[in-house]
Each structure stands twice: as structure tokens, then as C-alpha cells.
mmCIF file of C-alpha atoms in Angstrom:
data_model
loop_
_atom_site.group_PDB
_atom_site.id
_atom_site.type_symbol
_atom_site.label_atom_id
_atom_site.label_comp_id
_atom_site.label_asym_id
_atom_site.label_seq_id
_atom_site.Cartn_x
_atom_site.Cartn_y
_atom_site.Cartn_z
ATOM 1 C CA PHE A 59 64.844 70.595 43.198
ATOM 2 C CA ALA A 60 66.301 70.304 46.677
ATOM 3 C CA THR A 61 64.729 69.196 49.927
ATOM 4 C CA GLY A 62 64.125 71.250 53.057
ATOM 5 C CA ASP A 63 67.304 71.265 55.149
ATOM 6 C CA THR A 64 69.361 73.429 52.812
ATOM 7 C CA GLU A 65 69.305 76.323 55.286
ATOM 8 C CA ARG A 66 70.979 74.225 57.993
ATOM 9 C CA GLU A 67 73.304 72.330 55.677
ATOM 10 C CA PRO A 68 73.678 74.118 52.339
ATOM 11 C CA SER A 69 76.427 71.785 51.135
ATOM 12 C CA THR A 70 74.178 68.712 51.203
ATOM 13 C CA SER A 71 71.164 68.721 48.954
ATOM 14 C CA GLN A 72 69.046 65.786 47.903
ATOM 15 C CA VAL A 73 67.369 65.512 44.554
ATOM 16 C CA VAL A 74 63.605 65.108 44.886
ATOM 17 C CA GLY A 75 62.025 62.172 43.091
ATOM 18 C CA ARG A 76 65.243 60.189 42.652
ATOM 19 C CA LYS A 77 65.108 56.619 43.957
ATOM 20 C CA MET A 78 68.115 55.595 46.014
ATOM 21 C CA SER A 79 69.616 52.154 45.481
ATOM 22 C CA HIS A 80 70.038 49.777 48.396
ATOM 23 C CA ALA A 81 73.842 50.020 48.155
ATOM 24 C CA GLU A 82 73.721 53.820 48.352
ATOM 25 C CA ALA A 83 71.420 53.672 51.367
ATOM 26 C CA GLU A 84 73.729 51.149 53.084
ATOM 27 C CA LYS A 85 76.713 53.425 52.469
ATOM 28 C CA ILE A 86 74.938 56.474 53.883
ATOM 29 C CA VAL A 87 73.684 54.529 56.921
ATOM 30 C CA ALA A 88 77.216 53.243 57.551
ATOM 31 C CA GLY A 89 78.433 56.857 57.565
ATOM 32 C CA ILE A 90 75.633 57.853 59.925
ATOM 33 C CA LEU A 91 76.480 54.971 62.276
ATOM 34 C CA HIS A 92 80.135 55.978 62.249
ATOM 35 C CA ARG A 93 79.187 59.566 63.160
ATOM 36 C CA ILE A 94 76.898 58.315 65.949
ATOM 37 C CA ALA A 95 79.735 56.156 67.292
ATOM 38 C CA LEU A 96 82.100 59.142 67.288
ATOM 39 C CA LEU A 97 79.497 61.351 68.974
ATOM 40 C CA THR A 98 78.814 58.776 71.694
ATOM 41 C CA GLN A 99 82.526 58.431 72.376
ATOM 42 C CA THR A 100 83.348 62.135 72.410
ATOM 43 C CA ARG A 101 80.280 63.231 74.371
ATOM 44 C CA GLY A 102 80.194 60.236 76.693
ATOM 45 C CA VAL A 103 76.616 59.306 75.841
ATOM 46 C CA VAL A 104 75.325 55.803 76.534
ATOM 47 C CA LEU A 105 72.916 55.384 73.659
ATOM 48 C CA LYS A 106 70.828 52.599 75.186
ATOM 49 C CA ALA A 107 70.291 54.623 78.371
ATOM 50 C CA CYS A 108 68.563 57.330 76.329
ATOM 51 C CA PHE A 109 65.746 54.938 75.428
ATOM 52 C CA VAL A 110 65.111 53.513 78.920
ATOM 53 C CA ASP A 111 61.901 55.520 79.299
ATOM 54 C CA CYS A 112 60.458 53.785 76.229
ATOM 55 C CA GLU A 113 60.846 50.401 77.912
ATOM 56 C CA ARG A 114 59.413 51.120 81.348
ATOM 57 C CA SER A 115 56.139 52.795 80.538
ATOM 58 C CA ASP A 116 53.256 51.995 82.910
ATOM 59 C CA ALA A 117 50.660 53.173 80.417
ATOM 60 C CA VAL A 118 47.710 50.887 79.822
ATOM 61 C CA SER A 119 47.947 51.398 76.074
ATOM 62 C CA LEU A 120 51.490 50.237 75.449
ATOM 63 C CA VAL A 121 52.321 50.658 71.810
ATOM 64 C CA CYS A 122 55.488 48.548 72.079
ATOM 65 C CA PRO A 123 55.917 45.649 74.503
ATOM 66 C CA ARG A 124 58.062 46.361 77.536
ATOM 67 C CA TYR A 125 61.781 45.593 77.309
ATOM 68 C CA SER A 126 61.487 44.700 73.628
ATOM 69 C CA GLY A 127 64.132 47.134 72.397
ATOM 70 C CA LYS A 128 61.630 48.867 70.138
ATOM 71 C CA ALA A 129 60.119 52.340 70.063
ATOM 72 C CA THR A 130 57.606 54.168 67.942
ATOM 73 C CA PRO A 131 58.987 56.681 65.436
ATOM 74 C CA ALA A 132 57.784 59.534 67.667
ATOM 75 C CA GLN A 133 59.483 58.033 70.727
ATOM 76 C CA PHE A 134 62.654 57.454 68.716
ATOM 77 C CA ARG A 135 62.783 61.084 67.573
ATOM 78 C CA GLN A 136 62.050 62.284 71.108
ATOM 79 C CA HIS A 137 64.728 60.193 72.847
ATOM 80 C CA PHE A 138 67.470 60.152 70.195
ATOM 81 C CA PRO A 139 70.254 62.330 71.679
ATOM 82 C CA PHE A 140 71.788 63.659 68.449
ATOM 83 C CA ASN A 141 68.799 65.106 66.588
ATOM 84 C CA LYS A 142 70.516 68.436 65.979
ATOM 85 C CA ASP A 143 73.620 66.770 64.557
ATOM 86 C CA PHE A 144 71.816 65.023 61.696
ATOM 87 C CA SER A 145 69.604 66.310 58.909
ATOM 88 C CA ALA A 146 65.968 65.293 58.591
ATOM 89 C CA PHE A 147 66.869 63.129 55.590
ATOM 90 C CA GLU A 148 69.512 61.250 57.596
ATOM 91 C CA MET A 149 67.113 60.739 60.500
ATOM 92 C CA ARG A 150 64.412 59.395 58.154
ATOM 93 C CA LEU A 151 66.915 57.071 56.503
ATOM 94 C CA LEU A 152 68.200 55.812 59.857
ATOM 95 C CA ALA A 153 64.658 55.243 61.106
ATOM 96 C CA LYS A 154 63.702 53.445 57.900
ATOM 97 C CA TYR A 155 66.779 51.230 58.123
ATOM 98 C CA TYR A 156 65.935 50.043 61.655
ATOM 99 C CA THR A 157 62.152 49.812 61.207
ATOM 100 C CA ASN A 158 60.597 46.359 61.564
ATOM 101 C CA GLU A 159 57.466 44.934 59.930
ATOM 102 C CA GLY A 160 55.193 46.429 62.592
ATOM 103 C CA GLY A 161 56.431 49.967 61.990
ATOM 104 C CA ASP A 162 58.457 50.153 65.214
ATOM 105 C CA ILE A 163 62.093 51.235 65.257
ATOM 106 C CA CYS A 164 64.408 48.653 66.788
ATOM 107 C CA TYR A 165 66.736 50.889 68.780
ATOM 108 C CA ALA A 166 68.375 47.845 70.414
ATOM 109 C CA ALA A 167 69.820 46.872 67.021
ATOM 110 C CA LEU A 168 71.022 50.454 66.541
ATOM 111 C CA CYS A 169 72.714 50.414 69.951
ATOM 112 C CA ARG A 170 74.291 47.040 69.184
ATOM 113 C CA ASP A 171 75.665 48.277 65.838
ATOM 114 C CA VAL A 172 77.035 51.478 67.368
ATOM 115 C CA SER A 173 78.671 49.633 70.255
ATOM 116 C CA ALA A 174 80.245 47.187 67.792
ATOM 117 C CA LEU A 175 81.736 50.167 65.969
ATOM 118 C CA THR A 176 83.048 51.808 69.133
ATOM 119 C CA GLU A 177 84.459 48.653 70.717
ATOM 120 C CA GLY A 178 85.850 46.760 67.788
ATOM 121 C CA SER A 179 87.299 49.358 65.490
ATOM 122 C CA GLU A 180 90.668 50.991 65.383
ATOM 123 C CA PRO A 181 90.778 54.643 64.345
ATOM 124 C CA GLN A 182 91.155 55.274 60.654
ATOM 125 C CA ALA A 183 94.484 56.554 59.339
ATOM 126 C CA ASP A 184 93.236 60.128 58.963
ATOM 127 C CA GLU A 185 91.750 60.068 62.487
ATOM 128 C CA ALA A 186 95.041 58.811 63.890
ATOM 129 C CA ALA A 187 96.857 61.615 62.093
ATOM 130 C CA MET A 188 94.426 64.129 63.606
ATOM 131 C CA LEU A 189 95.097 62.692 67.049
ATOM 132 C CA GLY A 190 98.817 63.140 66.467
ATOM 133 C CA ALA A 191 99.918 59.534 66.814
ATOM 134 C CA SER A 192 99.108 56.214 65.312
ATOM 135 C CA ARG A 193 98.284 53.197 67.402
ATOM 136 C CA PRO A 194 100.795 50.390 67.085
ATOM 137 C CA ARG A 195 99.365 47.019 66.208
ATOM 138 C CA ALA A 196 99.550 44.112 68.626
ATOM 139 C CA GLU A 197 101.569 41.972 66.222
ATOM 140 C CA GLU A 198 104.251 44.675 66.065
ATOM 141 C CA HIS A 199 104.728 44.410 69.842
ATOM 142 C CA SER A 200 104.440 40.659 70.177
ATOM 143 C CA MET A 201 108.079 39.987 69.321
ATOM 144 C CA PHE A 202 109.324 42.671 71.743
ATOM 145 C CA TYR A 203 107.137 41.705 74.685
ATOM 146 C CA GLU A 204 108.948 40.218 77.639
ATOM 147 C CA PRO A 205 106.877 38.844 80.491
ATOM 148 C CA PRO A 206 107.782 40.310 83.855
ATOM 149 C CA SER A 207 110.187 38.292 85.943
ATOM 150 C CA VAL A 208 109.077 36.560 89.128
ATOM 151 C CA GLU A 209 111.369 38.794 91.173
ATOM 152 C CA SER A 210 109.820 41.988 89.825
ATOM 153 C CA VAL A 211 106.275 40.734 90.476
ATOM 154 C CA LEU A 212 107.175 39.658 94.013
ATOM 155 C CA GLY A 213 108.904 43.003 94.611
ATOM 156 C CA LYS A 214 105.786 44.898 93.538
ATOM 157 C CA LEU A 215 103.630 42.654 95.722
ATOM 158 C CA ARG A 216 105.965 43.183 98.688
ATOM 159 C CA ASP A 217 105.852 46.963 98.191
ATOM 160 C CA LEU A 218 102.058 46.906 97.980
ATOM 161 C CA VAL A 219 101.742 44.816 101.144
ATOM 162 C CA SER A 220 104.076 47.093 103.106
ATOM 163 C CA GLU A 221 102.421 50.251 101.748
ATOM 164 C CA ARG A 222 98.961 49.142 102.824
ATOM 165 C CA ARG A 223 100.240 47.528 106.026
ATOM 166 C CA LEU A 224 98.641 44.184 105.303
ATOM 167 C CA HIS A 225 99.269 41.016 107.287
ATOM 168 C CA LEU A 226 99.513 37.872 105.185
ATOM 169 C CA SER A 227 98.740 34.484 106.644
ATOM 170 C CA ASN A 228 100.879 31.366 106.295
ATOM 171 C CA MET A 229 99.123 30.171 103.134
ATOM 172 C CA PHE A 230 101.211 32.579 101.055
ATOM 173 C CA ILE A 231 104.571 31.371 102.361
#
């Protein structure tokens, strides 16, 4: 038997009734996080800004405390910007992974994990090949790096001062 989203994504089907191991779930969530990181980079979405409305509610019956970084599952589904890019199974798994003991989804942890992926990771080899060039590593350039000479720095500073018509006081002499 297969679950519901086979019309949208016929290549991915889940077997009903099969328990998933923790390692399998971690692997799938890591793939989901990587896709979210790529989507935020390519579409220019700031993930944390999507959930700002969950934090600032003036309602008397606050379900989650203000500025706690948590949202209800309904709020998470409503404010998550990439609902159409993920199947219902992936969304349930992501929500379950970031759910705390109280049943709230900690979107602050999700944002932190996604930003760690976008800031700290180099593109994979196949992504670099798709981009057409590979990024050189810092250690490859360290032996070829020459610091700029004092004359070149002063020349650039002199050009900048004359271009902007600045007047320098005696403290720089």
C-alpha cells in the first residue's frame, strides 16, 4: 500500500504500517534540511522572518509564549514558506523532529539548523560541477597569498582621498 501523495510525487511512495528507524528518520530529515537550505538561498527567503507573526500575537489566549521560538503545528504549516515543495510525509516528519514535549514545534531550532547549513557548508562536488567551477580551498591559496605592500595601500588611499575630495588633518601625517 502507498500513502496519499502519489499523485504529486509518483516516484516516492511510502509503505503503510512500516516503522521507520531513528537512523532512517535522521537521514531523511538531513535531506529535508539540505533542501530547505538550498531553497532559502536560491529564493532569498529569511526563514525566521516567516514566523514573526507567531511571536507577536496580542491574543489573550496565547498558545505559545511570546518570543519563545515555538509555534503550534497549525501555525507552523501556515507560516512555513515551502509547503508546496515538500510532501505531506516530509512535512509531518519535519514537524515531528522539531516537536517538543508540549506539542509545539520549535521553529527557532529549525532556523538555526538551516542557517548552520547555509553559512558553514561548502557546495558538494556535484553541486560545484553544476555551477561550472569548483571553489578553491583556503589552504591551497595560503602559500600563494602575498599581503599588499605599503605603497600600494597608500596609493589606493591617496586615490580615494583625491576622488572624494577629502581634507585630511595633521593627525594622518
